Amino acid sequence: MNEFELIRRHFTRATPQAVLGVGDDAAIIQVAPGCALHVSVDMLVQGRHFFADVDPVSLGHKALAVNLSDMAAMGAAPRWALLALALPQVDEAWAAGFARGFFDLAARFGVELVGGDTTCGPLTLSVTIMGEAPQGMALRRSGAQPGDDIWVSGRLGEAALALACRLGRVKDVPQDVLDECLLRLERPEPRVGLGLALRTVAHAALDVSDGLMGDLEHILAASGVGGEIELEALPTHPWLAARRGEHAALIAAGGDDYELCFTAPASAREALAGIAAQCDVALSRIGRIKAGSGTCLLDKDGRAFPLDKKGYDHFA
Ligand SMILES: Nc1ncnc2c1ncn2[C@@H]1O[C@H](COP(=O)(O)OP(=O)(O)O)[C@@H](O)[C@H]1O
Ligand SMILES: Cc1ncc(C[n+]2csc(CCOP(=O)(O)OP(=O)(O)O)c2C)c(N)n1
Ligand SMILES: [Mg+2]
């Protein structure tokens, strides 16, 4: 099978939301009147973002999910994607599995693959995601205000626990806990519906990919404020919650969570309870925005909890 057969067989699907999809030198898209185009790209590299033996269906899912998560963080509705692939060889079963993981998730969120690029090389995946939101409605990292509550969706630290087990850094995790956490590492659920619902409620938002404390610093820096987080308030797996002090680094700075962290005024608490129910996702109030700068993680006695690292850094 050559390059073009691979593209035709596995990566060419109908694209009714696009003016022109796969097959020409560029795709043509048209956003809805009154909407702005939102664009983001994320890359996944073997050995850095995933293990060589991960199943291709999971990889197809995750490559798109981490990008959908960026649209969610902006409060944008995802619509179109581009897929750039470097593959060491043509492996039909692998390509079919990858395409299944990718397109199953794409279908759930109404996203169309409108183009991409395929080359031979060390396994690397890059998805560009495009979405739309009414002009002026996007959620940004700037906008957090002193007095805001800090919130996070879902549970933190589960993917990081699975990774730590795989790397032999944490032992004695029961198999059922590990299975649940592996699913979180390999098949993150992008919080797209939540992002849309937060447009009119949140002051600032981002998705947690590198680790909560590190990512929160981006909101604080962009907004010119400080913030504190309560370790005891961080939502996590019951197994981790029972070992909160020991595994604080996984929970507060582990990464690969793909949850939304956002700030909102206290007056929004009731609305947020409704949004949590409507989106079927837990929302936890984990801290507050203050005047000043920088983050602080507090233990249950209100003392600073030391962390070696606040999040994942590719070059640290
Ligand atoms: N090589 C690059 N060239 C230009 N902009 C970049 C590059 N790498 C990252 N960025 C931009 O830097 C910002 C932060 O990127 P990143 O930390 O990857 O965000 P995220 O966690 O949302 O993926 C984004 O606006 C991203 O587009
Ligand atoms: C094999 C493997 N090693 C390490 C990790 C952990 N890890 C790799 S990159 C990363 C942070 C997120 O990736 P990045 O490229 O920074 O995404 P972005 O912030 O741009 O969305 C984490 C937690 C992993 N998931 N798999
Ligand atoms: Mg990125």
Coordinates of C-alpha atoms and ligand atoms in Angstrom, one line a residue:
M1 CA 0.0 0.0 0.0
N2 CA 1.4 3.4 -0.9
E3 CA 0.9 6.8 0.8
F4 CA -2.1 7.8 -1.3
E5 CA -3.9 4.5 -0.8
L6 CA -3.3 4.8 2.9
I7 CA -4.8 8.3 3.0
R8 CA -7.8 7.3 0.8
R9 CA -8.6 4.1 2.7
H10 CA -8.1 5.2 6.3
F11 CA -8.3 9.0 6.4
T12 CA -10.8 10.2 3.9
R13 CA -14.4 10.7 5.1
A14 CA -17.3 12.9 4.1
T15 CA -16.9 16.5 5.3
P16 CA -20.3 18.2 4.9
Q17 CA -19.3 21.0 7.3
A18 CA -16.4 22.0 5.1
V19 CA -16.5 23.7 1.7
L20 CA -13.7 21.4 0.6
G21 CA -12.1 18.5 2.5
V22 CA -9.3 15.9 1.9
G23 CA -7.9 15.7 -1.7
D24 CA -6.8 19.2 -2.8
D25 CA -3.8 21.3 -1.9
A26 CA -5.7 22.9 1.0
A27 CA -9.0 22.5 2.6
I28 CA -11.6 25.3 2.5
I29 CA -13.7 26.1 5.5
Q30 CA -16.1 28.8 6.3
V31 CA -17.1 29.7 9.9
A32 CA -20.7 30.6 10.7
P33 CA -21.6 34.3 10.4
G34 CA -20.8 36.1 13.6
C35 CA -18.3 33.4 14.8
A36 CA -14.5 33.6 15.1
L37 CA -12.2 30.8 14.0
H38 CA -10.3 29.2 17.0
V39 CA -7.2 27.2 16.0
S40 CA -4.7 25.1 18.0
V41 CA -2.2 22.4 17.3
D42 CA -0.6 19.7 19.6
M43 CA 1.9 17.1 18.8
L44 CA 2.3 13.6 20.2
V45 CA 5.8 12.0 20.0
Q46 CA 6.5 8.3 20.8
G47 CA 8.5 7.9 24.0
R48 CA 7.6 11.4 25.1
H49 CA 3.8 11.4 25.0
F50 CA 3.0 7.7 24.7
F51 CA 4.7 4.3 24.9
A52 CA 5.6 2.4 21.8
D53 CA 3.2 -0.4 22.7
V54 CA 0.1 1.7 23.2
D55 CA -2.8 0.3 21.2
P56 CA -3.5 2.4 18.1
V57 CA -7.2 2.9 18.9
S58 CA -6.3 4.6 22.1
L59 CA -3.6 6.7 20.3
G60 CA -6.1 7.8 17.7
H61 CA -8.4 8.8 20.5
K62 CA -5.8 10.7 22.5
A63 CA -4.3 12.5 19.5
L64 CA -7.7 14.1 18.9
A65 CA -8.8 14.3 22.6
V66 CA -5.9 16.6 23.7
N67 CA -6.8 19.0 20.9
L68 CA -10.5 18.9 21.6
S69 CA -9.5 19.8 25.2
D70 CA -7.9 23.0 23.9
M71 CA -11.1 24.0 22.1
A72 CA -13.0 23.2 25.4
A73 CA -10.7 25.4 27.3
M74 CA -11.5 28.3 24.9
G75 CA -15.3 27.6 25.0
A76 CA -15.2 26.9 21.3
A77 CA -17.2 24.3 19.4
P78 CA -14.8 22.0 17.6
R79 CA -15.6 21.6 13.9
W80 CA -12.6 20.7 11.7
A81 CA -9.2 18.9 12.2
L82 CA -6.0 18.4 10.3
L83 CA -3.9 15.3 10.9
A84 CA -0.1 15.2 10.3
L85 CA 1.4 11.7 10.6
A86 CA 5.0 10.4 10.5
L87 CA 4.8 6.6 10.3
P88 CA 7.9 4.3 10.4
Q89 CA 6.1 1.9 7.9
V90 CA 2.7 1.2 6.5
D91 CA 0.9 -1.1 8.9
E92 CA -2.7 -1.6 7.8
A93 CA -4.0 -2.9 11.1
W94 CA -2.3 -0.1 13.0
A95 CA -3.7 2.5 10.6
A96 CA -7.2 1.0 10.8
G97 CA -7.1 1.0 14.6
F98 CA -5.7 4.6 14.8
A99 CA -8.4 5.8 12.4
R100 CA -11.1 4.1 14.4
G101 CA -10.0 5.7 17.7
F102 CA -9.7 9.1 15.9
F103 CA -13.0 9.0 14.0
D104 CA -15.1 7.5 16.8
L105 CA -14.2 10.5 19.0
A106 CA -14.5 12.9 16.1
A107 CA -18.1 11.7 15.4
R108 CA -19.1 12.1 19.0
F109 CA -18.1 15.8 18.8
G110 CA -19.2 16.5 15.3
V111 CA -15.6 17.1 14.1
E112 CA -14.5 16.5 10.4
L113 CA -11.0 15.6 9.3
V114 CA -10.5 18.0 6.4
G115 CA -6.8 17.3 5.6
G116 CA -3.3 16.5 6.8
D117 CA 0.1 15.3 5.8
T118 CA 1.6 11.8 5.8
T119 CA 5.4 11.1 5.8
C120 CA 7.7 8.2 6.6
G121 CA 9.6 8.8 9.9
P122 CA 9.7 8.1 13.6
L123 CA 6.1 7.8 14.9
T124 CA 4.9 11.3 15.5
L125 CA 1.3 12.6 15.4
S126 CA 0.1 16.2 15.1
V127 CA -3.5 17.3 15.1
T128 CA -4.6 20.8 14.3
I129 CA -8.0 21.6 15.6
M130 CA -10.3 24.3 14.4
G131 CA -13.5 25.4 16.1
E132 CA -15.8 28.3 16.3
A133 CA -17.5 30.5 18.9
P134 CA -19.4 33.7 18.7
Q135 CA -17.1 36.7 18.3
G136 CA -15.9 38.0 21.7
M137 CA -17.2 35.0 23.6
A138 CA -14.0 32.9 24.0
L139 CA -12.7 31.9 27.4
R140 CA -9.2 33.2 27.8
R141 CA -6.4 32.7 30.3
S142 CA -6.6 36.4 31.2
G143 CA -9.6 37.7 33.1
A144 CA -9.2 36.1 36.6
Q145 CA -10.0 38.6 39.3
P146 CA -9.1 38.7 43.0
G147 CA -11.9 37.1 45.0
D148 CA -12.7 34.6 42.2
D149 CA -13.1 30.9 43.2
I150 CA -10.8 28.5 41.4
W151 CA -12.5 25.4 40.0
V152 CA -11.5 22.2 38.3
S153 CA -13.6 19.6 36.5
G154 CA -13.4 15.8 37.0
R155 CA -10.5 14.2 39.0
L156 CA -6.8 14.9 38.9
G157 CA -3.8 12.7 39.2
E158 CA -5.2 9.5 37.8
A159 CA -3.4 9.5 34.5
A160 CA -0.2 10.5 36.3
L161 CA -0.6 7.5 38.7
A162 CA -0.9 5.2 35.7
L163 CA 2.2 6.6 34.2
A164 CA 4.1 6.4 37.5
C165 CA 3.1 2.7 37.8
R166 CA 4.2 2.0 34.3
L167 CA 7.6 3.7 35.0
G168 CA 7.9 1.6 38.2
R169 CA 7.9 4.8 40.4
V170 CA 4.8 3.8 42.3
K171 CA 4.1 0.2 43.4
D172 CA 1.3 -1.7 45.2
V173 CA -1.5 0.0 43.3
P174 CA -4.5 -2.5 43.2
Q175 CA -5.2 -3.8 39.6
D176 CA -8.7 -2.3 39.5
V177 CA -7.4 1.2 40.4
L178 CA -4.7 0.9 37.9
D179 CA -7.1 -0.2 35.1
E180 CA -9.3 2.9 35.8
C181 CA -6.3 5.2 35.8
L182 CA -4.8 3.7 32.6
L183 CA -8.1 4.5 30.9
R184 CA -7.7 8.1 32.0
L185 CA -4.1 8.2 30.6
E186 CA -5.0 6.6 27.3
R187 CA -8.5 7.8 26.7
P188 CA -9.0 11.2 28.2
E189 CA -12.5 12.7 27.9
P190 CA -12.4 16.2 26.5
R191 CA -14.7 18.6 28.4
V192 CA -16.2 20.2 25.4
G193 CA -19.7 20.6 26.7
L194 CA -18.4 22.1 29.9
G195 CA -16.3 24.6 28.0
L196 CA -19.3 25.8 26.0
A197 CA -21.4 26.1 29.2
L198 CA -18.7 28.2 30.9
R199 CA -18.6 30.9 28.2
T200 CA -20.9 33.2 30.1
V201 CA -19.8 32.1 33.6
A202 CA -16.0 31.8 33.9
H203 CA -13.6 34.7 34.0
A204 CA -10.6 32.7 32.8
A205 CA -10.0 29.1 31.8
L206 CA -7.4 26.6 30.5
D207 CA -7.1 22.8 30.2
V208 CA -4.8 21.0 32.6
S209 CA -2.2 19.1 30.4
D210 CA 1.1 19.7 32.2
G211 CA -0.2 19.6 35.8
L212 CA -2.6 21.8 37.8
M213 CA -0.1 24.0 39.7
G214 CA 2.0 24.7 36.6
D215 CA -0.9 25.3 34.3
L216 CA -2.7 27.5 36.9
E217 CA 0.4 29.8 36.8
H218 CA -0.5 30.6 33.1
I219 CA -3.9 31.9 34.2
L220 CA -2.3 33.9 37.1
A221 CA 0.4 35.4 34.9
A222 CA -2.0 36.2 32.0
S223 CA -4.5 37.8 34.5
G224 CA -1.9 39.6 36.7
V225 CA -3.1 38.0 39.9
G226 CA -2.1 35.4 42.5
G227 CA -3.8 32.3 43.7
E228 CA -3.9 29.6 46.4
I229 CA -5.0 26.0 46.1
E230 CA -6.1 23.7 48.9
L231 CA -4.6 20.2 48.6
E232 CA -7.5 18.7 50.6
A233 CA -10.0 20.1 48.1
L234 CA -8.4 18.6 45.0
P235 CA -10.7 15.9 43.5
T236 CA -9.0 12.6 42.8
H237 CA -9.4 8.9 42.8
P238 CA -10.3 7.5 46.3
W239 CA -7.1 5.4 46.3
L240 CA -5.1 8.6 45.9
A241 CA -7.3 10.6 48.2
A242 CA -6.4 8.1 51.0
R243 CA -2.7 8.9 50.3
R244 CA -3.0 12.6 49.5
G245 CA 0.2 13.7 51.2
E246 CA 2.4 11.0 49.8
H247 CA 1.0 11.5 46.2
A248 CA 0.4 15.2 46.3
A249 CA 2.9 15.6 43.3
L250 CA 0.8 13.3 41.2
I251 CA -2.5 15.0 42.1
A252 CA -1.4 18.7 42.0
A253 CA 1.3 18.5 39.3
G254 CA 1.2 15.2 37.6
G255 CA -0.2 16.2 34.2
D256 CA -2.1 14.4 31.4
D257 CA -5.4 15.2 33.2
Y258 CA -7.2 17.1 30.4
E259 CA -9.6 18.6 32.9
L260 CA -10.7 22.3 32.8
C261 CA -9.4 24.7 35.4
F262 CA -11.3 28.0 35.6
T263 CA -12.1 30.9 37.8
A264 CA -15.5 32.4 38.5
P265 CA -17.0 34.9 40.9
A266 CA -18.6 33.5 44.1
S267 CA -22.0 34.7 42.7
A268 CA -21.7 31.9 40.0
R269 CA -21.7 29.0 42.5
E270 CA -25.3 28.1 42.0
A271 CA -25.1 28.4 38.2
L272 CA -22.0 26.1 38.3
A273 CA -23.9 23.5 40.3
G274 CA -26.5 23.5 37.5
I275 CA -23.8 23.3 34.8
A276 CA -22.1 20.3 36.6
A277 CA -25.4 18.5 36.5
Q278 CA -26.2 19.4 32.9
C279 CA -22.8 18.4 31.7
D280 CA -22.6 15.3 33.9
V281 CA -19.2 16.2 35.2
A282 CA -18.1 16.9 38.8
L283 CA -16.9 20.5 39.5
S284 CA -14.8 21.1 42.5
R285 CA -14.0 24.5 44.2
I286 CA -10.3 24.1 44.9
G287 CA -9.0 27.6 45.8
R288 CA -9.2 31.3 45.3
I289 CA -7.7 34.1 43.3
K290 CA -5.9 36.9 45.3
A291 CA -4.2 40.1 44.5
G292 CA -0.4 39.7 43.9
S293 CA 1.3 36.9 41.9
G294 CA 2.2 33.3 42.0
T295 CA 0.5 30.1 43.2
C296 CA 0.6 28.4 46.6
L297 CA -0.5 24.9 47.5
L298 CA -1.9 24.8 51.1
D299 CA -2.1 21.8 53.4
K300 CA -5.0 21.2 55.7
D301 CA -3.5 23.5 58.3
G302 CA -3.1 26.3 55.8
R303 CA 0.6 25.9 55.5
A304 CA 2.5 25.9 52.2
F305 CA 2.9 22.4 50.9
P306 CA 6.2 22.0 49.1
L307 CA 6.3 20.5 45.6
D308 CA 9.5 19.7 43.7
K309 CA 7.9 20.6 40.3
K310 CA 4.6 22.4 39.5
G311 CA 4.1 20.6 36.2
Y312 CA 5.6 18.9 33.2
D313 CA 8.3 20.8 31.2
H314 CA 9.7 19.3 28.1
F315 CA 13.1 20.8 28.6
A316 CA 13.5 20.8 32.4
Ligands
LIG1 N1 6.7 26.6 18.2 C1 5.8 27.5 18.5 N2 5.6 28.5 17.8 C2 4.6 29.5 18.1 N3 3.8 29.4 19.1 C3 3.9 28.3 19.9 C4 4.9 27.3 19.7 N4 4.8 26.4 20.6 C5 3.8 26.8 21.4 N5 3.3 27.9 21.0 C6 2.2 28.7 21.6 O1 2.5 28.9 23.0 C7 1.3 28.9 23.8 C8 1.4 27.9 24.9 O2 1.5 26.6 24.3 P1 1.2 25.3 25.1 O3 1.9 25.4 26.5 O4 1.6 24.1 24.3 O5 -0.3 25.4 25.4 P2 -1.3 24.2 25.6 O6 -1.0 23.6 26.9 O7 -2.7 24.9 25.5 O8 -1.1 23.3 24.4 C9 0.1 28.6 22.8 O9 -0.4 29.9 22.4 C10 0.8 28.0 21.6 O10 0.2 28.2 20.4
LIG2 C1 5.7 7.8 27.6 C2 5.2 9.0 28.4 N1 6.1 9.8 29.1 C3 5.6 10.9 29.8 C4 4.3 11.2 29.8 C5 3.9 12.4 30.5 N2 3.7 13.6 29.7 C6 4.3 13.8 28.5 S1 4.0 15.3 27.8 C7 3.1 15.8 29.2 C8 2.4 17.1 29.3 C9 1.5 17.4 28.2 O1 2.1 17.4 26.9 P1 2.4 18.8 26.2 O2 3.1 18.4 24.9 O3 3.1 19.8 27.1 O4 0.9 19.2 25.9 P2 0.3 20.7 25.8 O5 0.6 21.3 27.2 O6 1.0 21.4 24.7 O7 -1.1 20.5 25.6 C10 3.0 14.8 30.1 C11 2.3 14.9 31.4 C12 3.4 10.5 29.0 N3 2.1 10.8 28.9 N4 3.9 9.4 28.3
MG3 MG 0.5 22.8 23.2

